[in-house]
Amino acid sequence: MINLRDLTYEELEGVILGLGEKKFRAKQVYEWLMKGVNSYDEMLNVPSLLKSKLSENYFIHGLEIAKKLVSAIDNTKKYLFKLHDGNMVESVVMYYKHGITVCISSQVGCAMGCKFCASTIGGLVRSLTSGEILEQVIYAQKDIGERISNIVMMGIGEPLANYHNVIKFLKNVNDERGLNIGYRHISLSTCGIVPNILELAKEKLPITLSISLHSPVDSARSSIMPINEKYNISELIDACKRYQQQCGRRISFEYAIIKDVNDSTEDAKKLAALLRGIMCHVNIIPVNNVEENSYQKPDTAKIKSFCDYLESKGITATVRRELGSDINASCGQLRKNNM
Ligand code: SAH
């Protein structure tokens, strides 16, 4: 059995035509799916015969909200969604001036093993299908009752370790007959799987590529991010340059700043030198405390001077505003506490 929401519009149309039905039925079914129906019964204008034929091979199972936390400070909403097999993923809705953004997961757990990250603690359970990734947007939108305009793939999992499903999801969420979210409103974050960054460049999708860099020094990066043993900083930066040549888009570098690990003036200098010549933005994230490790954020003055140094070298940098601080919106923690 296949999740009906794993199909692209064209695939759905092909299936429906194959069942001897008219083309316009695909449009009707697709619209219901994108609205977030939980069963065939809810598709009121679709003939029962078609629904029963579809249900022989395709299931519809919406995401169930297992838990929802709402920030009293900024209305950030954090969801623990239950999948059809009982696994859980997290999604977060954030309200920005430029629109409503959802942060979504690409896998159940993660195999990358970054030392500071809560999502990776139990390892990888499985990758999400394209439909399950899409459903997070659909069900978050359904719950808040407003249109979501921006997506960040920065939840649980490594999107480039689930490459084909993620690409299919991106094409699906961008479909103007469906959610119609523009590529320019989508960011994808990776810990740095170099061959897949190069593969992604060939797709020429005008999304924002976000790189979890976290240190300009190989030894320090390897100590917190095992992926660096496989693809080191110079290979990663070369891939970013090639990506930029092919896609022409500004790259965003994530920098989780950690006390005594990557917060020195020397680190700032090396980072500025490393990023010279790349059209980019550095997003400094004061590291979130995770029970299982002892990483701490530097004090505010230190973070500010790190940021100011980059700016003085002509590199745009901002310290990420902490949204939903009262509901612990940092990723992976809600799922972990409910495992
Ligand atoms: N696997 C992808 C996307 C998921 S993580 C990636 O590595 O980019 C999204 C971002 O949150 C990454 O930059 C990640 O390094 C960062 N992150 C994870 N745990 C964190 C923590 N405890 N504090 C601050 N940032 C964290």
Coordinates of C-alpha atoms and ligand atoms in Angstrom, one line a residue:
M1 CA 0.0 0.0 0.0
I2 CA 1.2 3.5 -0.9
N3 CA 0.3 6.8 0.7
L4 CA -1.8 8.6 -1.8
R5 CA 0.0 11.8 -0.9
D6 CA 3.3 10.3 -2.1
L7 CA 2.0 10.8 -5.7
T8 CA 2.7 13.9 -7.7
Y9 CA -0.2 15.6 -9.5
E10 CA 0.9 13.9 -12.7
E11 CA 1.2 10.5 -11.1
L12 CA -2.2 10.8 -9.5
E13 CA -3.7 11.8 -12.9
G14 CA -2.1 8.8 -14.5
V15 CA -3.5 6.4 -11.9
I16 CA -7.0 7.9 -12.2
L17 CA -6.9 7.8 -16.0
G18 CA -5.7 4.2 -15.7
L19 CA -8.8 3.4 -13.7
G20 CA -10.9 4.6 -16.6
E21 CA -12.0 7.8 -14.9
K22 CA -12.1 11.3 -16.3
K23 CA -9.1 13.6 -15.9
F24 CA -10.9 16.3 -13.8
R25 CA -11.3 13.7 -11.0
A26 CA -7.6 14.0 -10.4
K27 CA -8.0 17.7 -9.7
Q28 CA -10.8 17.0 -7.2
V29 CA -8.9 14.3 -5.4
Y30 CA -5.7 16.4 -5.3
E31 CA -7.5 19.3 -3.8
W32 CA -9.0 17.2 -1.0
L33 CA -5.6 15.7 -0.2
M34 CA -4.0 19.2 0.0
K35 CA -6.8 20.3 2.4
G36 CA -5.8 17.5 4.8
V37 CA -8.6 14.9 4.6
N38 CA -8.0 11.9 6.8
S39 CA -10.0 9.4 4.8
Y40 CA -11.7 8.8 1.4
D41 CA -15.1 9.4 3.1
E42 CA -14.3 13.1 3.4
M43 CA -14.0 13.5 -0.4
L44 CA -17.6 14.5 -0.9
N45 CA -17.7 15.2 -4.6
V46 CA -15.7 12.1 -5.6
P47 CA -17.7 9.0 -6.8
S48 CA -17.6 6.1 -4.3
L49 CA -16.5 3.7 -7.1
L50 CA -13.4 5.7 -7.8
K51 CA -12.6 5.9 -4.1
S52 CA -13.0 2.2 -3.6
K53 CA -10.8 1.5 -6.6
L54 CA -8.1 3.9 -5.3
S55 CA -8.2 2.5 -1.8
E56 CA -7.2 -1.0 -3.1
N57 CA -3.6 0.3 -3.6
Y58 CA -3.4 3.7 -1.9
F59 CA -4.1 4.7 1.6
I60 CA -5.0 8.0 3.1
H61 CA -3.8 8.5 6.6
G62 CA -3.4 12.0 8.0
L63 CA -1.0 13.1 10.6
E64 CA -2.3 12.9 14.1
I65 CA -1.4 15.7 16.5
A66 CA 0.1 13.7 19.4
K67 CA 1.1 16.8 21.2
K68 CA 1.0 20.6 20.6
L69 CA 2.7 23.3 22.5
V70 CA 2.0 27.0 22.0
S71 CA 4.3 29.7 23.1
A72 CA 2.7 32.3 25.3
I73 CA 5.5 34.7 24.2
D74 CA 5.3 34.7 20.4
N75 CA 2.6 32.1 19.5
T76 CA 5.2 29.7 18.1
K77 CA 3.5 26.3 17.8
K78 CA 5.3 23.1 18.2
Y79 CA 3.7 19.8 17.0
L80 CA 4.6 16.3 17.7
F81 CA 2.9 14.5 14.7
K82 CA 2.2 10.8 14.8
L83 CA 2.7 8.9 11.5
H84 CA 0.6 6.0 10.3
D85 CA 3.0 3.5 11.8
G86 CA 3.2 5.1 15.2
N87 CA 6.5 6.9 14.7
M88 CA 6.7 10.6 15.7
V89 CA 8.2 13.6 14.0
E90 CA 8.3 17.3 15.0
S91 CA 7.2 20.4 13.1
V92 CA 7.3 24.0 14.3
V93 CA 5.1 26.9 13.1
M94 CA 6.7 30.4 13.5
Y95 CA 5.1 33.7 12.9
Y96 CA 7.4 36.2 11.1
K97 CA 6.6 39.6 9.6
H98 CA 7.3 38.2 6.2
G99 CA 4.8 35.3 6.6
I100 CA 4.2 32.1 8.5
T101 CA 7.0 29.6 8.4
V102 CA 6.9 25.9 9.1
C103 CA 10.0 24.0 10.1
I104 CA 9.6 20.4 9.1
S105 CA 11.4 17.0 9.6
S106 CA 12.7 14.8 6.8
Q107 CA 13.4 11.6 8.8
V108 CA 12.4 9.8 12.0
G109 CA 15.6 10.3 14.0
C110 CA 18.9 10.9 12.3
A111 CA 22.1 8.9 11.6
M112 CA 24.5 11.9 11.4
G113 CA 25.5 11.9 15.1
C114 CA 26.1 15.6 15.6
K115 CA 27.1 15.7 19.3
F116 CA 25.0 18.8 20.3
C117 CA 21.8 17.7 18.6
A118 CA 18.9 16.0 20.3
S119 CA 17.4 14.5 17.0
T120 CA 20.3 12.1 16.6
I121 CA 20.3 10.5 20.1
G122 CA 18.3 7.4 19.2
G123 CA 19.8 7.1 15.7
L124 CA 17.9 6.8 12.5
V125 CA 14.6 4.9 12.6
R126 CA 13.5 5.5 9.0
S127 CA 13.3 8.2 6.3
L128 CA 10.0 9.9 5.6
T129 CA 8.2 9.5 2.3
S130 CA 7.6 12.7 0.2
G131 CA 4.0 12.5 1.2
E132 CA 4.8 12.4 4.9
I133 CA 7.1 15.5 4.5
L134 CA 4.3 17.3 2.7
E135 CA 1.7 16.3 5.3
Q136 CA 3.5 18.2 7.9
V137 CA 2.9 21.4 5.9
I138 CA -0.7 20.4 5.2
Y139 CA -1.6 19.5 8.8
A140 CA 0.1 22.5 10.3
Q141 CA -1.7 24.7 7.9
K142 CA -5.0 22.9 8.7
D143 CA -4.5 23.3 12.4
I144 CA -3.7 27.0 12.4
G145 CA -6.3 27.8 9.7
E146 CA -4.0 30.2 7.8
R147 CA -1.8 29.9 4.8
I148 CA 1.8 28.9 5.4
S149 CA 4.1 30.8 3.0
N150 CA 7.6 29.6 4.0
I151 CA 9.3 26.3 4.7
V152 CA 12.5 25.5 6.4
M153 CA 13.8 21.9 6.3
M154 CA 15.6 22.1 9.6
G155 CA 13.6 19.7 11.7
I156 CA 14.5 16.2 12.6
G157 CA 16.7 14.3 10.1
E158 CA 19.2 15.0 7.4
P159 CA 17.3 16.0 4.2
L160 CA 20.2 15.1 1.8
A161 CA 20.3 11.6 3.3
N162 CA 16.7 11.2 2.1
Y163 CA 17.5 12.8 -1.2
H164 CA 14.9 11.4 -3.7
N165 CA 11.9 11.8 -1.3
V166 CA 13.0 15.4 -0.5
I167 CA 13.3 16.4 -4.1
K168 CA 9.9 14.9 -4.8
F169 CA 8.5 16.7 -1.9
L170 CA 10.0 20.0 -3.1
K171 CA 8.4 19.6 -6.5
N172 CA 5.1 18.7 -5.0
V173 CA 4.9 21.5 -2.5
N174 CA 5.7 23.9 -5.2
D175 CA 2.9 22.7 -7.5
E176 CA 0.6 25.6 -8.2
R177 CA -2.4 23.3 -8.3
G178 CA -1.6 22.3 -4.7
L179 CA 0.2 24.2 -1.9
N180 CA 2.0 26.5 -4.4
I181 CA 4.8 27.5 -2.1
G182 CA 7.6 29.2 -4.1
Y183 CA 11.1 27.7 -4.1
R184 CA 12.4 31.1 -3.0
H185 CA 10.4 30.6 0.2
I186 CA 12.0 27.3 1.0
S187 CA 15.3 26.6 2.8
L188 CA 17.0 23.3 3.0
S189 CA 19.6 22.7 5.7
T190 CA 22.3 20.0 5.5
C191 CA 25.2 18.9 7.7
G192 CA 27.3 18.7 4.5
I193 CA 26.8 15.6 2.4
V194 CA 29.0 16.8 -0.4
P195 CA 28.0 14.5 -3.3
N196 CA 24.3 15.3 -2.7
I197 CA 25.0 19.0 -2.5
L198 CA 26.5 18.7 -6.0
E199 CA 23.5 16.6 -7.1
L200 CA 21.1 19.2 -5.7
A201 CA 23.0 21.9 -7.7
K202 CA 22.1 20.2 -10.9
E203 CA 18.3 20.3 -10.1
K204 CA 18.6 24.2 -10.3
L205 CA 15.8 24.7 -7.8
P206 CA 16.0 28.3 -6.6
I207 CA 15.7 27.3 -2.9
T208 CA 18.0 28.6 -0.2
L209 CA 20.8 26.1 0.7
S210 CA 21.7 26.3 4.3
I211 CA 24.9 24.6 5.5
S212 CA 25.4 23.6 9.1
L213 CA 29.1 24.7 9.3
H214 CA 29.5 25.3 13.1
S215 CA 33.3 25.6 12.9
P216 CA 36.0 26.7 10.4
V217 CA 38.5 24.3 11.9
D218 CA 38.6 20.6 10.8
S219 CA 39.6 19.2 14.2
A220 CA 36.9 21.1 16.0
R221 CA 34.2 20.4 13.4
S222 CA 35.1 16.7 13.4
S223 CA 34.8 16.6 17.2
I224 CA 31.2 17.8 17.1
M225 CA 30.1 16.6 13.6
P226 CA 31.1 13.1 12.5
I227 CA 30.2 13.9 8.8
N228 CA 33.3 16.1 8.8
E229 CA 35.5 12.9 8.9
K230 CA 34.0 12.0 5.5
Y231 CA 33.8 15.4 3.8
N232 CA 36.1 18.0 5.3
I233 CA 35.6 21.7 5.4
S234 CA 37.6 22.4 2.2
E235 CA 35.5 19.9 0.2
L236 CA 32.3 21.3 1.7
I237 CA 33.3 24.9 0.8
D238 CA 34.2 23.8 -2.7
A239 CA 30.8 22.2 -3.1
C240 CA 29.2 25.4 -1.8
K241 CA 31.1 27.5 -4.4
R242 CA 30.0 25.1 -7.2
Y243 CA 26.5 25.2 -6.0
Q244 CA 26.5 29.0 -6.0
Q245 CA 28.0 29.0 -9.5
Q246 CA 25.3 26.8 -10.8
C247 CA 22.3 28.2 -8.9
G248 CA 23.4 31.8 -8.3
R249 CA 21.7 31.9 -4.9
R250 CA 23.1 33.2 -1.7
I251 CA 24.1 30.5 0.7
S252 CA 23.2 30.5 4.4
F253 CA 25.7 29.2 6.9
E254 CA 24.4 28.0 10.2
Y255 CA 26.8 28.5 13.1
A256 CA 25.7 27.0 16.4
I257 CA 28.0 28.9 18.7
I258 CA 29.2 26.8 21.7
K259 CA 31.2 28.1 24.6
D260 CA 34.9 27.1 24.4
V261 CA 34.4 25.0 21.2
N262 CA 33.9 27.5 18.4
D263 CA 33.5 31.0 19.9
S264 CA 37.0 32.4 20.0
T265 CA 38.2 35.5 18.1
E266 CA 40.5 33.1 16.2
D267 CA 37.4 31.1 15.1
A268 CA 35.8 34.3 13.9
K269 CA 38.9 35.2 11.9
K270 CA 39.2 31.8 10.3
L271 CA 35.5 31.8 9.5
A272 CA 35.7 35.2 7.8
A273 CA 38.7 34.0 5.7
L274 CA 37.0 30.7 4.8
L275 CA 33.8 32.4 3.5
R276 CA 35.6 35.2 1.6
G277 CA 34.3 35.4 -1.9
I278 CA 31.1 33.5 -1.2
M279 CA 27.8 35.4 -1.4
C280 CA 26.4 34.3 1.9
H281 CA 24.8 35.0 5.2
V282 CA 25.9 33.6 8.6
N283 CA 23.2 32.6 11.0
I284 CA 24.6 32.4 14.5
I285 CA 22.5 30.2 16.8
P286 CA 23.3 30.2 20.5
V287 CA 23.5 26.4 21.1
N288 CA 20.4 25.0 22.8
N289 CA 20.9 23.0 25.9
V290 CA 20.3 19.3 25.5
E291 CA 20.2 17.2 28.6
E292 CA 22.4 14.5 27.2
N293 CA 25.4 16.8 26.6
S294 CA 27.2 19.6 28.4
Y295 CA 27.5 22.1 25.6
Q296 CA 26.7 25.7 26.7
K297 CA 26.1 28.9 24.9
P298 CA 28.7 31.7 25.3
D299 CA 27.6 34.8 27.1
T300 CA 25.7 37.4 25.1
A301 CA 28.6 39.8 24.8
K302 CA 30.9 37.1 23.3
I303 CA 28.2 36.2 20.8
K304 CA 27.8 39.8 19.8
S305 CA 31.5 40.4 19.3
F306 CA 31.8 37.2 17.2
C307 CA 28.9 38.5 15.0
D308 CA 30.4 42.1 14.9
Y309 CA 33.8 40.7 13.8
L310 CA 32.2 38.9 10.8
E311 CA 30.3 42.1 9.9
S312 CA 33.5 44.1 10.1
K313 CA 34.9 41.8 7.5
G314 CA 32.0 42.4 5.2
I315 CA 30.2 39.1 6.0
T316 CA 26.5 39.5 6.8
A317 CA 25.8 37.8 10.0
T318 CA 22.8 37.8 12.4
V319 CA 22.2 36.1 15.8
R320 CA 19.1 34.0 15.5
R321 CA 16.2 35.3 17.5
E322 CA 15.0 32.5 19.8
L323 CA 11.4 31.9 19.1
G324 CA 9.3 29.7 21.4
S325 CA 11.8 29.8 24.2
D326 CA 9.1 28.9 26.7
I327 CA 8.2 25.7 24.8
N328 CA 11.6 24.5 24.1
A329 CA 11.2 24.7 20.4
S330 CA 14.6 23.4 19.6
C331 CA 14.3 20.3 17.5
G332 CA 14.3 16.7 18.5
Q333 CA 13.6 17.2 22.2
L334 CA 9.8 16.7 22.1
R335 CA 10.1 13.5 20.2
K336 CA 12.9 12.3 22.4
N337 CA 10.9 13.0 25.6
N338 CA 8.0 11.0 24.2
M339 CA 9.9 7.9 22.9
Ligands
SAH1 N1 20.4 17.7 9.4 C1 20.2 19.0 8.9 C2 19.0 19.8 9.3 C3 18.5 19.6 10.7 S1 19.2 20.4 12.1 C4 21.5 19.8 9.3 O1 22.3 19.3 9.9 O2 21.6 21.0 8.8 C5 18.8 22.1 11.8 C6 19.9 23.0 12.4 O3 19.9 23.0 13.9 C7 21.3 22.6 12.1 O4 22.1 23.7 11.7 C8 21.8 21.9 13.3 O5 23.2 21.8 13.4 C9 21.2 22.8 14.4 N2 21.1 22.3 15.7 C10 20.9 21.0 16.1 N3 20.9 20.9 17.5 C11 21.2 22.1 17.9 C12 21.3 22.7 19.3 N4 21.2 21.9 20.3 N5 21.5 24.0 19.4 C13 21.6 24.8 18.3 N6 21.5 24.3 17.0 C14 21.3 23.0 16.8

